[in-house]
Coordinates of C-alpha atoms and ligand atoms in Angstrom, one line a residue:
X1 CA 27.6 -20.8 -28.3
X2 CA 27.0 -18.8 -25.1
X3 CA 23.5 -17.7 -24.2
X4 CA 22.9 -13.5 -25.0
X5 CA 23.0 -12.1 -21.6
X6 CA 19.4 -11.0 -20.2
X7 CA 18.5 -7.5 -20.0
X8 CA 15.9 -5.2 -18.6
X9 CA 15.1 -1.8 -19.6
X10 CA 16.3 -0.3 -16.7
X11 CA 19.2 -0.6 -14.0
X12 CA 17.1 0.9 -11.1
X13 CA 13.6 1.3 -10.3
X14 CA 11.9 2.8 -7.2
X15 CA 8.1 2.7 -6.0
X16 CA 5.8 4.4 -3.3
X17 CA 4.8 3.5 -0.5
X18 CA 1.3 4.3 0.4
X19 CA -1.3 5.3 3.3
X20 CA -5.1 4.8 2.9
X21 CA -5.9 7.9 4.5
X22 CA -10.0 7.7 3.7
X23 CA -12.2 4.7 2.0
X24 CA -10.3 1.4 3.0
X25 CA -12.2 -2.0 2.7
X26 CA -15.2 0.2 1.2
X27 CA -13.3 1.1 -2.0
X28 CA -13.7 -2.7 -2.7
X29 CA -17.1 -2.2 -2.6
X30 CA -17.2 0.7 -4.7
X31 CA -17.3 3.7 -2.9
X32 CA -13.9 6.0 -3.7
X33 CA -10.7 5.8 -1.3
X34 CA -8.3 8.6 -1.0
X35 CA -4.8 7.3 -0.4
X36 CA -1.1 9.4 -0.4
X37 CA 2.2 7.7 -1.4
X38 CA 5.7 7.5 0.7
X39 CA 8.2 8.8 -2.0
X40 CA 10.8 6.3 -2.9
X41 CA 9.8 3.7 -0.4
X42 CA 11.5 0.7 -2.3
X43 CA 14.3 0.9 -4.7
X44 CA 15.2 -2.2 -7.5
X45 CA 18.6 -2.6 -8.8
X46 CA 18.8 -5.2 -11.7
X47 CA 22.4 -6.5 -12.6
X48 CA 23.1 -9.4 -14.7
X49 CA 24.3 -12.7 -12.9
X50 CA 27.4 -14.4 -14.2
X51 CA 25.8 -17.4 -15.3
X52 CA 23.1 -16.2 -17.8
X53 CA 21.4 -19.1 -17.8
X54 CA 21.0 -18.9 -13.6
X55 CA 17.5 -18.5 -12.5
X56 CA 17.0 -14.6 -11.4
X57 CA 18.0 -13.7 -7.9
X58 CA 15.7 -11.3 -5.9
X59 CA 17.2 -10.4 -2.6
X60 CA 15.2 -7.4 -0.4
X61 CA 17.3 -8.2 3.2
X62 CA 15.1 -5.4 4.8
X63 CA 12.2 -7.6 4.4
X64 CA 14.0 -11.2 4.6
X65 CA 13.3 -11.9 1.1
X66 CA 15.5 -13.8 -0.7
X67 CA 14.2 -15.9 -3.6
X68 CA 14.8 -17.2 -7.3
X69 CA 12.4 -17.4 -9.9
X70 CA 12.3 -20.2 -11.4
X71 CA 9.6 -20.7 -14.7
X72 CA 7.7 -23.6 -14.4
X73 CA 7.0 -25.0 -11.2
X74 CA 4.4 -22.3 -9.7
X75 CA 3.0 -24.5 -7.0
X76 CA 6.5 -24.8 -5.1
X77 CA 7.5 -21.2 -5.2
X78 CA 7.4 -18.7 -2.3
X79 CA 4.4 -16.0 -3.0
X80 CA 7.2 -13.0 -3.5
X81 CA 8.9 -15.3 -6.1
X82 CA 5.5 -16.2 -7.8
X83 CA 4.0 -12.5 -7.7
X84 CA 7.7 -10.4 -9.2
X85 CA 7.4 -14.1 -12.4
X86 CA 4.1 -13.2 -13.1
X87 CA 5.1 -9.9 -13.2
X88 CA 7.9 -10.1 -15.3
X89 CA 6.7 -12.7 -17.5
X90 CA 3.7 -10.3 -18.3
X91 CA 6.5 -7.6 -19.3
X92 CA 7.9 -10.2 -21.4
X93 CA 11.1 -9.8 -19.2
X94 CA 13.5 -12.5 -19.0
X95 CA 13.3 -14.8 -15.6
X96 CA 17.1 -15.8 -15.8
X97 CA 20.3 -14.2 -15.3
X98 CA 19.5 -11.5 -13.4
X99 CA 20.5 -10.6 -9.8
X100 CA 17.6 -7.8 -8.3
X101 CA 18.7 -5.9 -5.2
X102 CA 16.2 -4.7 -3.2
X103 CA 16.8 -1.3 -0.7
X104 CA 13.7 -0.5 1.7
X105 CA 12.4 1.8 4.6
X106 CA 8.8 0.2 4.5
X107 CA 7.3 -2.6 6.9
X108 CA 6.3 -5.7 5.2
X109 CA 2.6 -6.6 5.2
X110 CA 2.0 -3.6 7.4
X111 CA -0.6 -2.2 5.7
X112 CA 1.5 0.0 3.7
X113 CA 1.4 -0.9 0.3
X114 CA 5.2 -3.0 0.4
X115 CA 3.7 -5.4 -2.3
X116 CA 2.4 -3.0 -4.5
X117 CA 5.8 -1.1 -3.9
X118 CA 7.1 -4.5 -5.4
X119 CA 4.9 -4.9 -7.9
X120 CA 5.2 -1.7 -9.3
X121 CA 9.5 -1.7 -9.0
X122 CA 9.5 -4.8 -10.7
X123 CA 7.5 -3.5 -13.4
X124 CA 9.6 -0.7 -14.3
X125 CA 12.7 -2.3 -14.1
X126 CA 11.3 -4.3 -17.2
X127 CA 9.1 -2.1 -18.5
X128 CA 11.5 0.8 -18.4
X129 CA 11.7 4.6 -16.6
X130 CA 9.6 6.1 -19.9
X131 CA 7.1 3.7 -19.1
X132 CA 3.2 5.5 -19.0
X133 CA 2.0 4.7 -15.4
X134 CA -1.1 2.3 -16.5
X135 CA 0.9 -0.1 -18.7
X136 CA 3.3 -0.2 -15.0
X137 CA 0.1 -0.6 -13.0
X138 CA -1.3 -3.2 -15.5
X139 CA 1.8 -5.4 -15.0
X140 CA 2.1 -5.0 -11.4
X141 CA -1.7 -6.1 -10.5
X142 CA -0.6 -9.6 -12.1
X143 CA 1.8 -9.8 -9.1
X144 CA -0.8 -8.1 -6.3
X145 CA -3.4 -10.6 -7.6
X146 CA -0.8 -13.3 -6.3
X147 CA -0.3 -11.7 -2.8
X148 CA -4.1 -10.3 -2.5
X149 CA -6.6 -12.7 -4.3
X150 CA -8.8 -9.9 -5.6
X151 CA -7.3 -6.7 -5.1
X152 CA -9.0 -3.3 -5.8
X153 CA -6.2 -1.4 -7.2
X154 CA -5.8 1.5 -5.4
X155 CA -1.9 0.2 -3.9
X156 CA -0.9 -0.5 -7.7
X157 CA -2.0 3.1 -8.5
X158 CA -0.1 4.9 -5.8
X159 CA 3.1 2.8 -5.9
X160 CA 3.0 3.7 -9.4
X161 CA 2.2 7.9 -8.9
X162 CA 2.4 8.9 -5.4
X163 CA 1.5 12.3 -4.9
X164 CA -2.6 12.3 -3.3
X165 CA -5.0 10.0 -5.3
X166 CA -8.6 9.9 -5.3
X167 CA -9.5 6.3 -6.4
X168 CA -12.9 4.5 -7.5
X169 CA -12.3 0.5 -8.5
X170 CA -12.2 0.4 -12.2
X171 CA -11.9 4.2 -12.9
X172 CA -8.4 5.9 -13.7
X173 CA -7.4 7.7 -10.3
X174 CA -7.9 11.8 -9.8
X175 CA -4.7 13.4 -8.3
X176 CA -6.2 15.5 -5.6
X177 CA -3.9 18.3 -4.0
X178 CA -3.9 19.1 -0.1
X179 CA -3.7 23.0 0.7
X180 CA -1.8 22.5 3.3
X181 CA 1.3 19.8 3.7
X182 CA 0.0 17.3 5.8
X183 CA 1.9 16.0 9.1
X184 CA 1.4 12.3 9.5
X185 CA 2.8 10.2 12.2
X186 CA 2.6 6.4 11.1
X187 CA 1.9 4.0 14.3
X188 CA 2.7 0.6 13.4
X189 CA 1.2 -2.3 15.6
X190 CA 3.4 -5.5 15.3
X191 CA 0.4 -6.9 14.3
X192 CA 0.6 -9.8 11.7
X193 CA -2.4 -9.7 9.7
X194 CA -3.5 -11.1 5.9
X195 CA -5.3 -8.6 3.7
X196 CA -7.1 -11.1 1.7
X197 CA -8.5 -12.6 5.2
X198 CA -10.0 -9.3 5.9
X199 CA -11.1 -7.8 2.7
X200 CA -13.1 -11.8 2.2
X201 CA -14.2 -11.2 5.9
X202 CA -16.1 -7.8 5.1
X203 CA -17.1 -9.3 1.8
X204 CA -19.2 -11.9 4.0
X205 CA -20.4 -9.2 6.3
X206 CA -21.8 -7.3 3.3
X207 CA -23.2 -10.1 1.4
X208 CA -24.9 -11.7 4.9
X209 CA -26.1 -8.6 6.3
X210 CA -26.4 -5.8 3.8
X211 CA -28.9 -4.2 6.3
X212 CA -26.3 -3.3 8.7
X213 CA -23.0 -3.3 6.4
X214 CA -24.0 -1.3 3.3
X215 CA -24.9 2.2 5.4
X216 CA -21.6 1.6 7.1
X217 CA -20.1 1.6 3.8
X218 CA -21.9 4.9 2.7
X219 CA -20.8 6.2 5.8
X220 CA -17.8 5.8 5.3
X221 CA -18.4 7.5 1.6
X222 CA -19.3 10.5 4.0
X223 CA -16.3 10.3 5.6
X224 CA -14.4 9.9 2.4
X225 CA -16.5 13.4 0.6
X226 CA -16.2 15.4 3.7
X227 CA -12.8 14.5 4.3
X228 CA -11.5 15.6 0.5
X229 CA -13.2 18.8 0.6
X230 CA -11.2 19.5 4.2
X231 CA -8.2 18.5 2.6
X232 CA -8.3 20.4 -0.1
X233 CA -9.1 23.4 2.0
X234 CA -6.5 22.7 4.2
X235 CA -9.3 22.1 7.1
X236 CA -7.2 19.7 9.4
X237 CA -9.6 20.0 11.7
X238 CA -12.3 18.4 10.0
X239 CA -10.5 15.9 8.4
X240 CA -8.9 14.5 11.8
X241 CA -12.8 14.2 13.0
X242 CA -13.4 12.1 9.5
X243 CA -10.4 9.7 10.4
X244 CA -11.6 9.2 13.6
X245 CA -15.2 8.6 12.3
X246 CA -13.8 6.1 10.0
X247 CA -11.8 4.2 12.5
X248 CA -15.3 3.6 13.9
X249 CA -16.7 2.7 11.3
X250 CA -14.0 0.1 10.5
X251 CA -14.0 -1.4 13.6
X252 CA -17.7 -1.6 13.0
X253 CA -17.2 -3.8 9.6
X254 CA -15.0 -6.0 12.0
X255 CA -11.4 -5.1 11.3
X256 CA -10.4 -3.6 14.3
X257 CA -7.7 -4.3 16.7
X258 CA -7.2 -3.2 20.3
X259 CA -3.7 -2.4 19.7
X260 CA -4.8 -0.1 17.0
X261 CA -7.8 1.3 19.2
X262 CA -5.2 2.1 21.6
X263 CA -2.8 3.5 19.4
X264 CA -5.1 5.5 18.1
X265 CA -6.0 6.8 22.1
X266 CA -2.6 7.4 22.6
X267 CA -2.0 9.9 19.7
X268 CA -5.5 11.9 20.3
X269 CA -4.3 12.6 23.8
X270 CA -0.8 13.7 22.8
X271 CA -2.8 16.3 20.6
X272 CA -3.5 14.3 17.6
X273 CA -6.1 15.6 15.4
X274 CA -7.3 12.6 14.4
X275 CA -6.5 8.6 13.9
X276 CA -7.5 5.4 12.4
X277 CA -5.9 1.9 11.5
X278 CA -5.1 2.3 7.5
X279 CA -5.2 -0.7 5.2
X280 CA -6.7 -3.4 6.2
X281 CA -7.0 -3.1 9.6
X282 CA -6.8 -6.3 11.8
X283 CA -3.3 -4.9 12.9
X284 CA -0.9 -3.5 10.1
X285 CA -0.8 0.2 10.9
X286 CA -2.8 3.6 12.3
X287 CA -1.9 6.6 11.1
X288 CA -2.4 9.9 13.5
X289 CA -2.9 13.6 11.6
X290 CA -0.9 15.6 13.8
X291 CA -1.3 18.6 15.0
X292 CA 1.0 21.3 15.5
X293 CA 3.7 18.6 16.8
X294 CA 4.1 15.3 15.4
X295 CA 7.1 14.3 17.2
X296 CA 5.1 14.7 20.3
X297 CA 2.6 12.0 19.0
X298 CA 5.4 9.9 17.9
X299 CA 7.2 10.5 21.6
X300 CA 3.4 9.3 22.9
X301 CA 3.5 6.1 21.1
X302 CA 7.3 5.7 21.8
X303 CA 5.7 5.4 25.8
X304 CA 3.0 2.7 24.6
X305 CA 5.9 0.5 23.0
X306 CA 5.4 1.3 18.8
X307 CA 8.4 2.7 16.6
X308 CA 6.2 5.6 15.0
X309 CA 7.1 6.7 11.8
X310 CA 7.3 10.7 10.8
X311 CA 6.2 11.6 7.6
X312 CA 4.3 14.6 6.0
X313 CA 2.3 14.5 2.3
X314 CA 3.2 17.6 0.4
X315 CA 0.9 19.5 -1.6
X316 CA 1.4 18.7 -5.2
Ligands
PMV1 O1 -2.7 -3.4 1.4 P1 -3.4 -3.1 2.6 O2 -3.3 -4.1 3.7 O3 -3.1 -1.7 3.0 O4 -5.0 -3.0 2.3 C1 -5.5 -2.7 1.0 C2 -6.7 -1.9 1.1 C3 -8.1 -2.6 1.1 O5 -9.0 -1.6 0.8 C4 -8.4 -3.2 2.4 C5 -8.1 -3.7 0.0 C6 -8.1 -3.2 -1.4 O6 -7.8 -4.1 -2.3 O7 -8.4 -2.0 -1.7

């Protein structure tokens, strides 16, 4: 008898990308984050494999992933193998005879949500197109617990819904709607970093100093309130102050980087309105607001070595 050939619910999936732009590392903690999704950042395609039978495939050249999942021997498996099994196992999705394609224009561990964009593709490939954005989210955090220990959420949520999220751990996220389209130049470091490193290293720093760490933490909850209202008064004045602000304060919490302090330097002077490293800091990626020019910013950071990235969050 031959084996019934595997399906999924869907042929194609795609996810967001994502900037923090407000609350990083302090959203663990509980105070809210605002973050704003790259449309169609990573896009799945599923097909079935000749040999049914013949472990799943998952191939994403961009990021020099190329892996089979295998059920069954966990300890052995590469972490992007282990994270899309857990994922797909928790959709009840079959692990065999499946060959996933995977089509990119996001950094891996950059800061920029490329797991979550994984997580979340994965999941709707199984779970299919109609699927409501928690029961994707759900499934996907089986796979960022894999790649991020503890993770808050708030990557999960925008790969899932892009748009411009307000997010509290353990709350369903608020869509929040800029008045004005916001220009963003993306300043990637280089800089190899691991999230759960960082997020563990603050964790320590609040835990052994909660004199010093917890009103940076509501600082940054300032930074986070002040810079909501701005955006959603189109004040791009004030909210470039707040993510400079919060690039201090980052720094401060000990997840700072000199090649992100002088990205950062770089796009103020070429008429940035504001910058700070996003995600989890340590290296990963800054993110300048522009000002009127954003390719003048990028042309900046072109000088100082770093491939920026041009982007603009719309308005709904
Ligand atoms: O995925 P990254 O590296 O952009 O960082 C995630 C954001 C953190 O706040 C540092 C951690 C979290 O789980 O929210």
């Amino acid at each position: 008898m031959t084996a019934p050939r595997p399906t999924l619910a869907a042929r194609e999936a795609a996810a967001f990308g994502k900037v923090i732009l407000l609350g990083e590392h302090a959203v663990v903690h509980g105070v809210p984050a605002l973050a704003a999704g790259l449309p169609r950042a990573l896009v799945l395609r599923a097909r079935p494999l000749d040999d049914p039978r013949g472990p799943t495939e998952l191939s994403i050249p961009a990021w020099d992933v190329r892996v089979q999942l295998a059920p069954g021997d966990d300890g052995a498996m590469h972490p992007v193998a282990r994270a899309a099994a857990e994922v797909l196992a928790l959709c009840d999705a079959p692990l065999a005879g499946l060959r996933i394609d995977g089509e990119t224009t996001l950094p891996a561990g950059a800061g920029l949500g490329s797991s979550a964009a994984l997580c979340v593709a994965l999941a709707r490939l199984a779970l299919g197109p109609g699927a409501p954005a928690e029961e994707v989210v759900e499934a996907s955090m089986a796979g960022e617990r894999v790649f991020h220990g503890s993770p808050s959420g708030i990557d999960s949520e925008i790969a899932a819904r892009g748009g411009v999220l307000r997010f509290v751990r353990g709350r369903p996220p608020e869509p929040i709607r800029p008045a004005r389209p916001l220009p963003l130049v993306i300043l990637p470091t280089g800089v190899p970093r691991r999230t759960a490193d960082l997020v563990a290293h603050v964790g320590r720093f609040v835990r052994r100093e909660p004199a010093v760490a917890r009103p940076i933490l509501e600082a940054i909850r300032g930074c986070v309130e002040r810079g909501q209202a701005a955006l959603e008064v189109g004040d791009h004045a004030t909210l470039g102050r707040m993510f400079d602000a919060c690039h201090g304060l980052l720094s401060a919490l000990g997840v700072g980087h000199r090649r992100l302090d002088d990205l950062c330097a770089v796009a103020r002077s070429a008429g940035a309105l504001g910058a700070k490293l996003t995600g989890a800091g340590g290296g990963g990626c800054a993110i300048a607001l522009a000002g009127d020019d954003p390719h003048r910013v990028a042309a900046a950071a072109a000088t100082a070595g770093c491939t920026a990235i041009v982007t603009e969050i719309a308005t709904a």
